[in-house]
Coordinates of C-alpha atoms in Angstrom, one line a residue:
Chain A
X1 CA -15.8 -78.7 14.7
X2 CA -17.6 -76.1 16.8
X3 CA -14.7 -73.5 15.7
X4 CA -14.9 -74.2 12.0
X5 CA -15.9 -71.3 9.5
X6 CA -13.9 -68.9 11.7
X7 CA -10.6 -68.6 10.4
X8 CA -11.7 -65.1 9.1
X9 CA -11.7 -63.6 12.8
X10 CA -7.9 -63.9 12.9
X11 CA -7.7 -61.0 10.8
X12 CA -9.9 -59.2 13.4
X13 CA -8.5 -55.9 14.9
X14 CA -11.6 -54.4 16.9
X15 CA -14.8 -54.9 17.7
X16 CA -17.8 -52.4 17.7
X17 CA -20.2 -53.6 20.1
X18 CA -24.4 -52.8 20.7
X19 CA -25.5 -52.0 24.5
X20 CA -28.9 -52.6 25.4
X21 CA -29.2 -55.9 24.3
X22 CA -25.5 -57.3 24.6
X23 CA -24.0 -55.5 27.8
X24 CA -27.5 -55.2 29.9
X25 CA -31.1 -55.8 29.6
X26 CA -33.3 -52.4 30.3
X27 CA -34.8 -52.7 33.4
X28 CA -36.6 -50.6 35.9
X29 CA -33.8 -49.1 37.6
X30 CA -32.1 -48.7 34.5
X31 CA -30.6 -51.9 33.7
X32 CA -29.2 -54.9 34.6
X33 CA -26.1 -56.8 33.5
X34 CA -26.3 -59.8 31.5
X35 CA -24.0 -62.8 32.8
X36 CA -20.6 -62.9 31.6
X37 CA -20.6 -59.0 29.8
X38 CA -18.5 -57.2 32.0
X39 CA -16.7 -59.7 32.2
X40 CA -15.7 -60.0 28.1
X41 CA -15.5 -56.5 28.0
X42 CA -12.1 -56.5 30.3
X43 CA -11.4 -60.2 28.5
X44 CA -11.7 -57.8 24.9
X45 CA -9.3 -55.2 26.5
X46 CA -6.5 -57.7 27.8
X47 CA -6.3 -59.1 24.7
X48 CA -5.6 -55.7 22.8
X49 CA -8.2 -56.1 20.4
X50 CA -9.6 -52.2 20.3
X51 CA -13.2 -51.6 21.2
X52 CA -16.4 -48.7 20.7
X53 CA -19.4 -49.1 21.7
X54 CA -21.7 -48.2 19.1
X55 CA -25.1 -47.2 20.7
X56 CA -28.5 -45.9 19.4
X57 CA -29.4 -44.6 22.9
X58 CA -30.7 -41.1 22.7
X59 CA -32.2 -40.9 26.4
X60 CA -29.1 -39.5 28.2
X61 CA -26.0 -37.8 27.2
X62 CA -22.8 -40.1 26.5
X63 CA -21.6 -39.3 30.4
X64 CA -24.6 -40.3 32.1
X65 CA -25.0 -43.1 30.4
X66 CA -21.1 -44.1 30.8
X67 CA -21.7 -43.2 34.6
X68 CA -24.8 -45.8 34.5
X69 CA -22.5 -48.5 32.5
X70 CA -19.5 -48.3 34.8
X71 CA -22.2 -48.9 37.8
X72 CA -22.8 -52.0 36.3
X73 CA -19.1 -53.0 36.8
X74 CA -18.4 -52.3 33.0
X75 CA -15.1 -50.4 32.2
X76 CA -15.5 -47.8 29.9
X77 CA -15.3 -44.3 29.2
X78 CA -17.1 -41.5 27.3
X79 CA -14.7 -41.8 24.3
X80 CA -15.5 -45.7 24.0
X81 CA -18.9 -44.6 23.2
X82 CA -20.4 -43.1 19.7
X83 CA -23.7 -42.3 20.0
X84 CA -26.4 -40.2 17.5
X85 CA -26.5 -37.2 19.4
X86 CA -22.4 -36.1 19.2
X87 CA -22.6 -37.1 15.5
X88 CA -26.1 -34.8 15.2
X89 CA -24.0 -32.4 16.7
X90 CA -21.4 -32.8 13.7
X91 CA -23.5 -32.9 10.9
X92 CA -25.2 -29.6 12.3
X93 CA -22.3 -27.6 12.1
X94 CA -21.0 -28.8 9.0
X95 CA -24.4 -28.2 7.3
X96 CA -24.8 -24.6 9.1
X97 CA -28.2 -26.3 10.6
X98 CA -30.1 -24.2 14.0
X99 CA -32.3 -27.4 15.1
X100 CA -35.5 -27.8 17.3
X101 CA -34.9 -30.3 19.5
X102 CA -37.7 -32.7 20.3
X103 CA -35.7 -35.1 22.5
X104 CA -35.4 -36.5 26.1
X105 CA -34.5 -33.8 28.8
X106 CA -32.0 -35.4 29.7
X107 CA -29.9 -35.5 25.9
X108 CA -30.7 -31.7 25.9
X109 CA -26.8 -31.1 27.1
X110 CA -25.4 -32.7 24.1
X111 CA -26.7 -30.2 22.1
X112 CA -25.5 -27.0 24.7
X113 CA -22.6 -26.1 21.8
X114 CA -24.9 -25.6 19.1
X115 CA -27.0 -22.5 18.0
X116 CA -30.8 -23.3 18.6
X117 CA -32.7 -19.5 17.7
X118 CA -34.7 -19.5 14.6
X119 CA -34.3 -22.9 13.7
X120 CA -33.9 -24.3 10.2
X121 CA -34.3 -28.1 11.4
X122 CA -35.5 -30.7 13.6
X123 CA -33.9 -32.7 15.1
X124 CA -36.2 -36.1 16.9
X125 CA -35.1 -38.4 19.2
X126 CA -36.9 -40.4 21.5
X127 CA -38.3 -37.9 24.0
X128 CA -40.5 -40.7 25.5
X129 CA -42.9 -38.6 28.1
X130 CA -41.8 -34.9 25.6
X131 CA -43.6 -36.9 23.0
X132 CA -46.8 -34.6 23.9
X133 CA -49.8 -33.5 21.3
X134 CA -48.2 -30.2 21.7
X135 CA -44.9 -30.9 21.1
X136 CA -45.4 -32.9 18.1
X137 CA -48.0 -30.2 16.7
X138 CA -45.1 -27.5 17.8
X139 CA -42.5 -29.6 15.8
X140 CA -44.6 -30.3 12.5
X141 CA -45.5 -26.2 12.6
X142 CA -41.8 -25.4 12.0
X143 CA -41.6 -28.2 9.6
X144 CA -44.0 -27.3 7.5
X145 CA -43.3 -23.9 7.6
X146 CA -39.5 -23.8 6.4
X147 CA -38.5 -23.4 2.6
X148 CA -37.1 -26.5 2.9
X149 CA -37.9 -28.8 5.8
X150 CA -35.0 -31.0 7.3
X151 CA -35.6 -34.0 9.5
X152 CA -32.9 -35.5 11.2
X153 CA -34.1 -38.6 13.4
X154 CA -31.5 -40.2 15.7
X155 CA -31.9 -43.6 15.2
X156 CA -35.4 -45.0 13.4
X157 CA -36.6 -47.9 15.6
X158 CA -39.7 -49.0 15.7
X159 CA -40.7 -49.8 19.6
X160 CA -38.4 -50.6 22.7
X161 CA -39.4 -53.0 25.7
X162 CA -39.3 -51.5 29.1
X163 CA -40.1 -53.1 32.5
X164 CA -43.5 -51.7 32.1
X165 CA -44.4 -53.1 29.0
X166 CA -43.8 -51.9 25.0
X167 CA -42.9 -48.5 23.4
X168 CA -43.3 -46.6 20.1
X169 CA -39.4 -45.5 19.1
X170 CA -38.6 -42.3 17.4
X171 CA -38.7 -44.1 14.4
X172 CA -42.8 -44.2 14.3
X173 CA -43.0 -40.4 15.1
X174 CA -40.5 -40.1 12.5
X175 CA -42.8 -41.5 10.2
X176 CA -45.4 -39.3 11.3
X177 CA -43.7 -36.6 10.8
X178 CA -42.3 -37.5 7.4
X179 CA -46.2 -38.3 5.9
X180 CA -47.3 -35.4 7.8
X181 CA -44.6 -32.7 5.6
X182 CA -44.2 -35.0 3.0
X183 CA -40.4 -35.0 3.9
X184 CA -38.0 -37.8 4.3
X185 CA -36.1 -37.7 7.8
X186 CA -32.1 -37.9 7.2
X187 CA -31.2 -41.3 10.4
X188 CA -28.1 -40.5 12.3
X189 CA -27.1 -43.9 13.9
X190 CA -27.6 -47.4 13.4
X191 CA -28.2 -48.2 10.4
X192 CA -26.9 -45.2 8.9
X193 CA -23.3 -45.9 6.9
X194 CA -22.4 -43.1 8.1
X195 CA -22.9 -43.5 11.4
X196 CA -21.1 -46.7 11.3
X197 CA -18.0 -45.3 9.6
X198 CA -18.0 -42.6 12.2
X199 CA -17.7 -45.6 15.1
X200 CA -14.8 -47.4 12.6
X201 CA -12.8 -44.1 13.0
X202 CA -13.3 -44.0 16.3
X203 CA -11.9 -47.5 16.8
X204 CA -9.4 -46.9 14.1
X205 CA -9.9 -50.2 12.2
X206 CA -11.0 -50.3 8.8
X207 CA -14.4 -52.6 8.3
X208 CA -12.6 -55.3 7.1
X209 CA -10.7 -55.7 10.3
X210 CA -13.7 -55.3 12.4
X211 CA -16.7 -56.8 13.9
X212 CA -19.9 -55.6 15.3
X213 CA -21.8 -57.3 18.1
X214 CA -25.5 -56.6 18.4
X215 CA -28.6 -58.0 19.2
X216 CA -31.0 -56.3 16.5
X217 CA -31.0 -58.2 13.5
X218 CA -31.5 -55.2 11.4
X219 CA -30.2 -52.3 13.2
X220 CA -26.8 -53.7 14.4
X221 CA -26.2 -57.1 12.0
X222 CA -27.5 -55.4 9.0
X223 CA -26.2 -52.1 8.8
X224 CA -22.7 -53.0 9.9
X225 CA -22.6 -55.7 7.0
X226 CA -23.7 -52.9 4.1
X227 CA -20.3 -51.4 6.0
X228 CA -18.2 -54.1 5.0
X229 CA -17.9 -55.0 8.6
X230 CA -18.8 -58.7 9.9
X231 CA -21.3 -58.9 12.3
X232 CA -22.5 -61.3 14.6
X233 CA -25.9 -61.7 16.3
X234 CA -26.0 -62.8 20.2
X235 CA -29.3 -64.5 21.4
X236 CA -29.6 -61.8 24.5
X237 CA -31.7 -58.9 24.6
X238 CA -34.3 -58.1 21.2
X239 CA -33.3 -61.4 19.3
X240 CA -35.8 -63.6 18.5
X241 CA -36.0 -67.2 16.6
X242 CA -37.6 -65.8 13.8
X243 CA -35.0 -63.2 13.4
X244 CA -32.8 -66.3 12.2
X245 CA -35.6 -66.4 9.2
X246 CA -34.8 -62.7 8.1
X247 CA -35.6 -62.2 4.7
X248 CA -32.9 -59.3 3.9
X249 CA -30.6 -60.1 6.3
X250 CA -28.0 -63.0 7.6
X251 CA -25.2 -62.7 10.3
X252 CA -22.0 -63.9 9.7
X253 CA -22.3 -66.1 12.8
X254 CA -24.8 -66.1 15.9
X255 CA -23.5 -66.9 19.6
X256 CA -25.4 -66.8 22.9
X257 CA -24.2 -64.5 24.1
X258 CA -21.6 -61.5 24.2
X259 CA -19.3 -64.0 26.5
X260 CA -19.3 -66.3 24.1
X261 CA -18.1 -64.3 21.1
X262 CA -15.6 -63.5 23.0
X263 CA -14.5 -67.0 23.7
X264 CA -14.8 -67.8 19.9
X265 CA -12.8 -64.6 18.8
X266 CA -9.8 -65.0 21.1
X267 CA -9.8 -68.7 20.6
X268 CA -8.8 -67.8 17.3
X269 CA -6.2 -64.5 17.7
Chain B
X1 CA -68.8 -19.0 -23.0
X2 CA -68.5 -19.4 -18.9
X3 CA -70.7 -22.0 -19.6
X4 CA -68.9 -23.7 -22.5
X5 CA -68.3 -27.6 -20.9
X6 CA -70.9 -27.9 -18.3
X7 CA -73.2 -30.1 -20.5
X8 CA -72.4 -33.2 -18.6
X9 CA -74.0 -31.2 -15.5
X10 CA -78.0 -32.0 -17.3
X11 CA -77.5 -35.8 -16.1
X12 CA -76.5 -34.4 -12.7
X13 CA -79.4 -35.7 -10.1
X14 CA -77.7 -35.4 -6.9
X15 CA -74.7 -33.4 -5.1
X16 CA -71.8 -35.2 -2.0
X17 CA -71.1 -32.2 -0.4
X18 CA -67.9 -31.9 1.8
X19 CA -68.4 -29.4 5.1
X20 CA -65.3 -28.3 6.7
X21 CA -64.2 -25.3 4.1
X22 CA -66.9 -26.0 1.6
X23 CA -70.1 -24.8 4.1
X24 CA -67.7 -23.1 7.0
X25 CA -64.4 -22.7 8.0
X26 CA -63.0 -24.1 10.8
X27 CA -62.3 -21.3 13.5
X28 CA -61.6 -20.6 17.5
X29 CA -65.8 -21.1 18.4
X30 CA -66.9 -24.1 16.1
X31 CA -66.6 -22.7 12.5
X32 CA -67.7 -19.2 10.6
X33 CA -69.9 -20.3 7.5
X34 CA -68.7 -19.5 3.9
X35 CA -70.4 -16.6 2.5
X36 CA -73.2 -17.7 0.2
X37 CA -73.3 -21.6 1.7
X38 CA -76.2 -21.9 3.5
X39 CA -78.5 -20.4 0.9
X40 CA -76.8 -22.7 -1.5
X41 CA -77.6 -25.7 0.3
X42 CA -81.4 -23.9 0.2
X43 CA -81.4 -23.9 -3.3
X44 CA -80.2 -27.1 -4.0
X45 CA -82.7 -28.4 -1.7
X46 CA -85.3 -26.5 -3.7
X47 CA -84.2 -27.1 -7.1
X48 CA -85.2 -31.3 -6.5
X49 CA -81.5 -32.4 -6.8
X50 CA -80.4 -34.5 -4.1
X51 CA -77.6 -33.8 -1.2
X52 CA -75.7 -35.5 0.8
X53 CA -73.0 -34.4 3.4
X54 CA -69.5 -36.6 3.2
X55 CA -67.3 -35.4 5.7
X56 CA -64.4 -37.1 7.8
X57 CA -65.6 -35.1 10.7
X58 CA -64.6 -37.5 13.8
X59 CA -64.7 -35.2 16.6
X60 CA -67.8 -35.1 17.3
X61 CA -70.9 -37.5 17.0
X62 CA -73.3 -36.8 13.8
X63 CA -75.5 -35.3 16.3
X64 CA -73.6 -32.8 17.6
X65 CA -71.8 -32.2 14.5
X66 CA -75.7 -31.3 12.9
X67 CA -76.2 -29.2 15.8
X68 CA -73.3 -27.3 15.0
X69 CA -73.7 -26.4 11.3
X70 CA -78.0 -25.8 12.1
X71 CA -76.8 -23.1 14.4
X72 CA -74.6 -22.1 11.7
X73 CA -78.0 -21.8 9.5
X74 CA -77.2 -25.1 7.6
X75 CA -81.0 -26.5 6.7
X76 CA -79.6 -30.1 7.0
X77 CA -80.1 -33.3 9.3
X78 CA -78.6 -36.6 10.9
X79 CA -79.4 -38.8 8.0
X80 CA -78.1 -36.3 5.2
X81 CA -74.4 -36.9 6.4
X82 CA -72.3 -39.4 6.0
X83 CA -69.4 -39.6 8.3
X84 CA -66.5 -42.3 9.0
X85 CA -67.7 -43.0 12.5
X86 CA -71.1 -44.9 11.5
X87 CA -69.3 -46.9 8.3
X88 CA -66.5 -47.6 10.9
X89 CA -69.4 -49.2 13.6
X90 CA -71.1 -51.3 10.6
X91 CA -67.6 -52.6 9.6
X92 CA -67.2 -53.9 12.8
X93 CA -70.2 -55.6 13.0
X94 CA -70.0 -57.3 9.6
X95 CA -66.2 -59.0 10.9
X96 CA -66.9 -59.0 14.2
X97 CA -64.6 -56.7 15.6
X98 CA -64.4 -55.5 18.8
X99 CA -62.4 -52.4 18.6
X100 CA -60.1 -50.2 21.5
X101 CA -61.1 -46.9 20.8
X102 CA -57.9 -44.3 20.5
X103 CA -60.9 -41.3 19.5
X104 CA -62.1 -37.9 20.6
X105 CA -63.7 -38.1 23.4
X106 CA -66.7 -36.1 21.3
X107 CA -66.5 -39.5 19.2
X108 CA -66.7 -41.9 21.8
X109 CA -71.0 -42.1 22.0
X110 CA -70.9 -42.8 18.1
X111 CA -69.7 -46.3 19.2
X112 CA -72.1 -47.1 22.4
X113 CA -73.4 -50.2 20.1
X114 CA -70.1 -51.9 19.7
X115 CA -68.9 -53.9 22.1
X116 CA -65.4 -53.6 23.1
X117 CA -64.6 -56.1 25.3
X118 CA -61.2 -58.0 24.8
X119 CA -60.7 -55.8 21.6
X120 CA -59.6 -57.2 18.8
X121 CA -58.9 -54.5 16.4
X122 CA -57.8 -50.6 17.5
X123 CA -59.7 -48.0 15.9
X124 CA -57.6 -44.5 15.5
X125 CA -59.8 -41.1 14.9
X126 CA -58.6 -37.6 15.1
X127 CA -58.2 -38.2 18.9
X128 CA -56.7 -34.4 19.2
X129 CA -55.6 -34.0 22.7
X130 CA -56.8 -37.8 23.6
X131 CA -52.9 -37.9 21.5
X132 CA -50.7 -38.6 24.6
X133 CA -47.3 -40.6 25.0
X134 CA -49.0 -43.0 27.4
X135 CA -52.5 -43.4 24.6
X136 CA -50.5 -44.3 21.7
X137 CA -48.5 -46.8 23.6
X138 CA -51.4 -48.4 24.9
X139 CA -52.8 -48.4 21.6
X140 CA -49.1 -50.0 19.7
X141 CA -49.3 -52.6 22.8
X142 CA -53.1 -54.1 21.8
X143 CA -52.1 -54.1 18.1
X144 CA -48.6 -55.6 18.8
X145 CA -50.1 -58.2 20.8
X146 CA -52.7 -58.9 18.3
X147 CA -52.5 -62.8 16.5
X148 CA -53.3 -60.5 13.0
X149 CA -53.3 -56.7 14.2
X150 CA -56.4 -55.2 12.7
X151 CA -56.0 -51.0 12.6
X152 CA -58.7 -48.8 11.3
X153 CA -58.1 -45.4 10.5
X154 CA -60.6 -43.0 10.5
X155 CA -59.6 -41.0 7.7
X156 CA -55.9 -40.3 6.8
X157 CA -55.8 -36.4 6.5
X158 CA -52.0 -34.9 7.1
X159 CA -52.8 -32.0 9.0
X160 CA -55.5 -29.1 9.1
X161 CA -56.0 -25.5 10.2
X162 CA -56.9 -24.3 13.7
X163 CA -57.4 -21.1 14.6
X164 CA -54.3 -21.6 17.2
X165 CA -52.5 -23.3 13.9
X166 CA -51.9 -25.9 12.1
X167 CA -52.5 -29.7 13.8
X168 CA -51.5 -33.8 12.7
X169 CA -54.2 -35.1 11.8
X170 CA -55.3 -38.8 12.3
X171 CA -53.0 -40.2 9.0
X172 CA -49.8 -38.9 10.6
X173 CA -50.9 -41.0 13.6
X174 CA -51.4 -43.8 11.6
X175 CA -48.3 -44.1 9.7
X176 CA -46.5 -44.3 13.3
X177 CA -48.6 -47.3 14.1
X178 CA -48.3 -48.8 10.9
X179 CA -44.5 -48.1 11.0
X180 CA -44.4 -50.1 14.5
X181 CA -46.2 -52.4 13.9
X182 CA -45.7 -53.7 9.9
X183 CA -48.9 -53.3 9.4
X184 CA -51.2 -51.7 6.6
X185 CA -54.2 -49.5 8.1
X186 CA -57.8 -49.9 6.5
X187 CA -59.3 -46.5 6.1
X188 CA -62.9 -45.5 6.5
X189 CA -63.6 -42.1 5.4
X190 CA -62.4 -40.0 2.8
X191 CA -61.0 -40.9 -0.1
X192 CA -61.8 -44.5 0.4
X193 CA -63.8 -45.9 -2.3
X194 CA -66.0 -47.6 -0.6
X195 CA -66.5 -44.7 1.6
X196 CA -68.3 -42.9 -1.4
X197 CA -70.5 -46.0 -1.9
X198 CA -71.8 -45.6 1.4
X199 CA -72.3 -41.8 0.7
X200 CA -73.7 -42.6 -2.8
X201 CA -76.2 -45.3 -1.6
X202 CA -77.4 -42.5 1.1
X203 CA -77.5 -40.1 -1.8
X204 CA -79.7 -42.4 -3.6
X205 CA -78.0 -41.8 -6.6
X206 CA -75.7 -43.7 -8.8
X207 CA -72.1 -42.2 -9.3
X208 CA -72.4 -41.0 -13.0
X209 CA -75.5 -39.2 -11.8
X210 CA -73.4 -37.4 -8.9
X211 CA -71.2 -34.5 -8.3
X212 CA -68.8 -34.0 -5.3
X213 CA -67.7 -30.6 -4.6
X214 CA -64.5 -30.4 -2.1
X215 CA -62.3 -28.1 -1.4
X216 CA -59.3 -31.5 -1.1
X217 CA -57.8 -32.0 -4.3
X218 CA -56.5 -35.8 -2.7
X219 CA -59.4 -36.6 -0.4
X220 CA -62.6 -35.1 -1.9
X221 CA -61.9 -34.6 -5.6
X222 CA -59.4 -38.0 -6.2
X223 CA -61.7 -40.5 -4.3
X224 CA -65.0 -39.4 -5.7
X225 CA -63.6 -39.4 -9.5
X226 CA -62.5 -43.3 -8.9
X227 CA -65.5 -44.2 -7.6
X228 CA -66.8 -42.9 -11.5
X229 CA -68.1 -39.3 -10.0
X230 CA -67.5 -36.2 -11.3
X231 CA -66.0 -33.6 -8.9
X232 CA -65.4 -30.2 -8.8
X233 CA -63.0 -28.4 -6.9
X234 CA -63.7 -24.8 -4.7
X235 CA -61.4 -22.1 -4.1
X236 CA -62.2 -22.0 -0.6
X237 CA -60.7 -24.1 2.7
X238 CA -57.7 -25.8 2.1
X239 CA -57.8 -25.0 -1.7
X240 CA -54.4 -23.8 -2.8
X241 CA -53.4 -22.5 -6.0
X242 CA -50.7 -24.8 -6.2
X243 CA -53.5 -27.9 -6.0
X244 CA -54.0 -26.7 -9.7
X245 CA -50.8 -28.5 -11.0
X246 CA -51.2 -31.4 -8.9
X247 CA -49.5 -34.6 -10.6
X248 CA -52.5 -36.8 -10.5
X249 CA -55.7 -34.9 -9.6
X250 CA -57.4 -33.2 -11.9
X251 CA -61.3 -31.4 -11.0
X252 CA -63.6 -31.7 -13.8
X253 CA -63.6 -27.9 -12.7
X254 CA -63.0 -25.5 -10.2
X255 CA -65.4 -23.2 -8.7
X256 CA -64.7 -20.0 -6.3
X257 CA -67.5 -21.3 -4.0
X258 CA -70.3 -23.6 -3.3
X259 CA -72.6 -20.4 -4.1
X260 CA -71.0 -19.9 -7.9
X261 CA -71.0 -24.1 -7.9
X262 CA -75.1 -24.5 -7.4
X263 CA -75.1 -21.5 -9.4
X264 CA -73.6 -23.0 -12.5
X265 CA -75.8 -26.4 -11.8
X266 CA -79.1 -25.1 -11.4
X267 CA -78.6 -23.2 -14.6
X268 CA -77.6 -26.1 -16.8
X269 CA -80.8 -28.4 -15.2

C-alpha cells in the first residue's frame, strides 16, 4: 500500500538531484551530510540509473564545491554538476555579452574565459560580504547607463539560512536592481526552463524519463514540473509543513528524505 | 498669450514646494541653490500666499536640513517643512509601533521619541552608507521573524544624483525586502496621498486651493494631482525632456524655474 501510485517511476531513467537541502545541510564549516545521502548517491549509481546534480550554488566554482562534496564522502565529479555560472558563461558568448560581475570572489574563476572590458551586462550572483553600498551603486551606474540594460541573475532566491542566522539571496538585490533601471533581470538556474533543459542534456534523459529531487518547493519541485520532469519533495533542508499547502505548486510525491526516494525508486526498477 | 490657461491660478492661496532641484541642486558640499529660488520664495512669502516645503529629505533631521538651505539664503523654518521622518514618528505612535531603525545616521535624532525596544516594525530611510551586507540582513531577520512583518519605507525614490554619481535610493532597498520577505511596504513621503494631507493641513490650505511645483513627474507632480492639487512641473533637477511624454503624468504646466513659476502666479493674483 505504501508503494501504490508509483508505477510511473519504472519508466525512470535519471534523476536530477538539489544539494543544499538533500545531500547536506549548510553549516558553519561548510556543511554537513545528511543521514543516508552518500549513501543513495552510490545506491543511484549501482543501479545505473544516470545522475546530475542540478545546483543553484553561486558561492564557489563547480571544483571547489565538488572538492567540498567529495569531503563529505559523496562521489561525484565536476561534470555531475550544472550550476548557473558555466551556463552564464554560455549564454554570454552566444549573445556576444562583456559582463560586470557582482559575485562571490570565490565564482570569479568561472568567468576567467570570458571578455569582461567595457561591459554591456551584469551579471549578479550572491556575492554575500561583495554586496557593499559601493558595489551595488557601481553595478546600477553601468546599468543605467547602457542603451539597453541586461540583467542576468544566477538563480532568484529570496534568503538562505546559515549557521549564523538568515540571508537576503541574489534574488532581493535583483529586485533592487530591476525597480532601480526599470529592467527585468533574465534567471539562469532553477527555475529557469532553460536551465533545467541544460541539466536533462547533461544527464541525457528526456523529462519524461527523469526525476528531480529537491527540497525547495518552488525552486526545485516547481520548475522541474513546468519541464515535464516529475519531481519529488524530501522533508530535509528548506521544506516546511506549510510548503505541503502551496498554492501554485504540488509534488508528484514527498519522502523524508533523499534515502528514502531512493528506496522507493529502485523498489520499483 | 503666455498667459492664456492660468486662470485657475486666481483661486491659488497657497504653494507645496519640493527642495532638492526646485530651491538647490544637490552637489559635493550640501547643494548650490537654483538661480532665482531664494528670491522666489521671498516673494511668495510677500505676496500673502502660503508655503510649505514637501521634501522626502531623510538624511538629515528638519533641523539640520533648515540649517542647510538658511545658509543657502532660503528665508524658511522648521515648521514650513514637511518631511517623511516626522509623519513616520506620528504613525508609529497612532499603531504603536516600535520600529528598528535601518536610517542615516543624520536621521536617527528625528526618532529620539519612539521607543524602540523589542521592535516591532523596521523602518527603511535613505540609509546611504548605513547600506551594508551585514545592515540589511539584520534588517530581513526582524521582519522575517515578525508574527505580521510591518515595513515602512521612507519614500520610494529609484535613485538620484551625487556629485560622485548616481546612487539607489531607499525604494530600490525596499523592493529587496519586500521581495524576501512577501511583504508590501507602507510608504511615508512622497507621492503618498496621505503624505500631501499632512503637507496640506501644515499648509493650511485645502487641495483645490494649492499648487505643488516639483521637478518629479512620478513623486511630486502624480501624488499631489491625486490628492485633487494642481501641479506644475520645472525644468530644473531631475526634470527630463523625456518626462514630457510620460504615460500617465501629465503637469497642469511646466515651468523653466521656480523664479518663472512665482512669476506667472503672482501675476494672475
Amino acid at each position: 500500500a505504501a508503494m501504490a501510485g508509483w508505477g510511473w517511476v519504472r519508466a525512470v531513467r535519471g534523476l536530477l538531484l538539489d544539494v543544499s537541502g538533500v545531500l547536506y545541510d549548510s553549516g558553519a564549516d561548510g556543511g554537513v551530510p545528511i543521514a543516508g545521502s552518500a549513501e543513495a548517491v552510490r545506491r543511484i549509481k549501482a543501479s545505473g540509473l544516470k545522475l546530475q546534480l542540478c545546483t543553484n550554488e553561486t558561492q564557489a566554482t563547480r571544483e571547489n564545491f565538488v572538492r567540498k562534496l567529495r569531503a563529505m564522502g559523496f562521489d561525484i565529479s565536476v561534470a555531475e554538476v550544472t550550476a548557473p555560472a558555466p551556463a552564464a558563461c554560455r549564454l554570454l558568448k552566444e549573445r556576444g555579452l562583456r559582463p560586470h560581475l557582482l559575485v562571490h570572489d570565490d565564482l570569479v574563476p568561472e568567468f576567467a574565459e570570458v571578455d569582461k572590458t567595457n561591459p554591456n551586462c551584469v551579471v549578479l550572483g550572491d556575492a554575500a560580504e561583495n554586496f557593499t553600498y559601493a558595489n551595488l551603486n557601481e553595478a546600477f551606474r553601468l546599468l543605467i547607463g547602457m542603451e539597453k540594460p541586461v540583467l542576468i541573475a544566477l538563480g532568484k532566491g529570496r534568503y538562505y539560512k546559515e549557521t549564523d542566522g538568515l540571508k537576503l539571496d541574489v534574488g532581493a538585490y535583483m529586485k533592487a536592481l530591476e525597480y532601480a533601471c526599470d529592467v527585468q533581470a533574465e534567471v539562469v538556474g532553477k527555475p529557469a526552463k532553460r536551465f533545467f533543459e541544460s541539466a536533462l542534456a547533461e544527464l541525457g534523459v528526456p523529462p519524461e524519463q527523469a526525476i528531480m529531487i529537491g527540497d525547495d518547493i518552488v525552486n526545485d519541485v516547481g520548475g522541474a514540473q513546468q519541464c515535464g520532469m516529475r519531481a519529488l519533495q524530501v522533508r530535509t533542508g528548506k521544506y516546511r509543513p506549510s510548503d505541503e499547502n502551496h498554492p501554485e505548486v504540488k509534488p508528484d510525491a514527498y519522502v523524508n528524505n533523499l534515502a528514502e526516494a531512493v528506496d522507493i525508486i529502485l523498489q520499483q526498477l
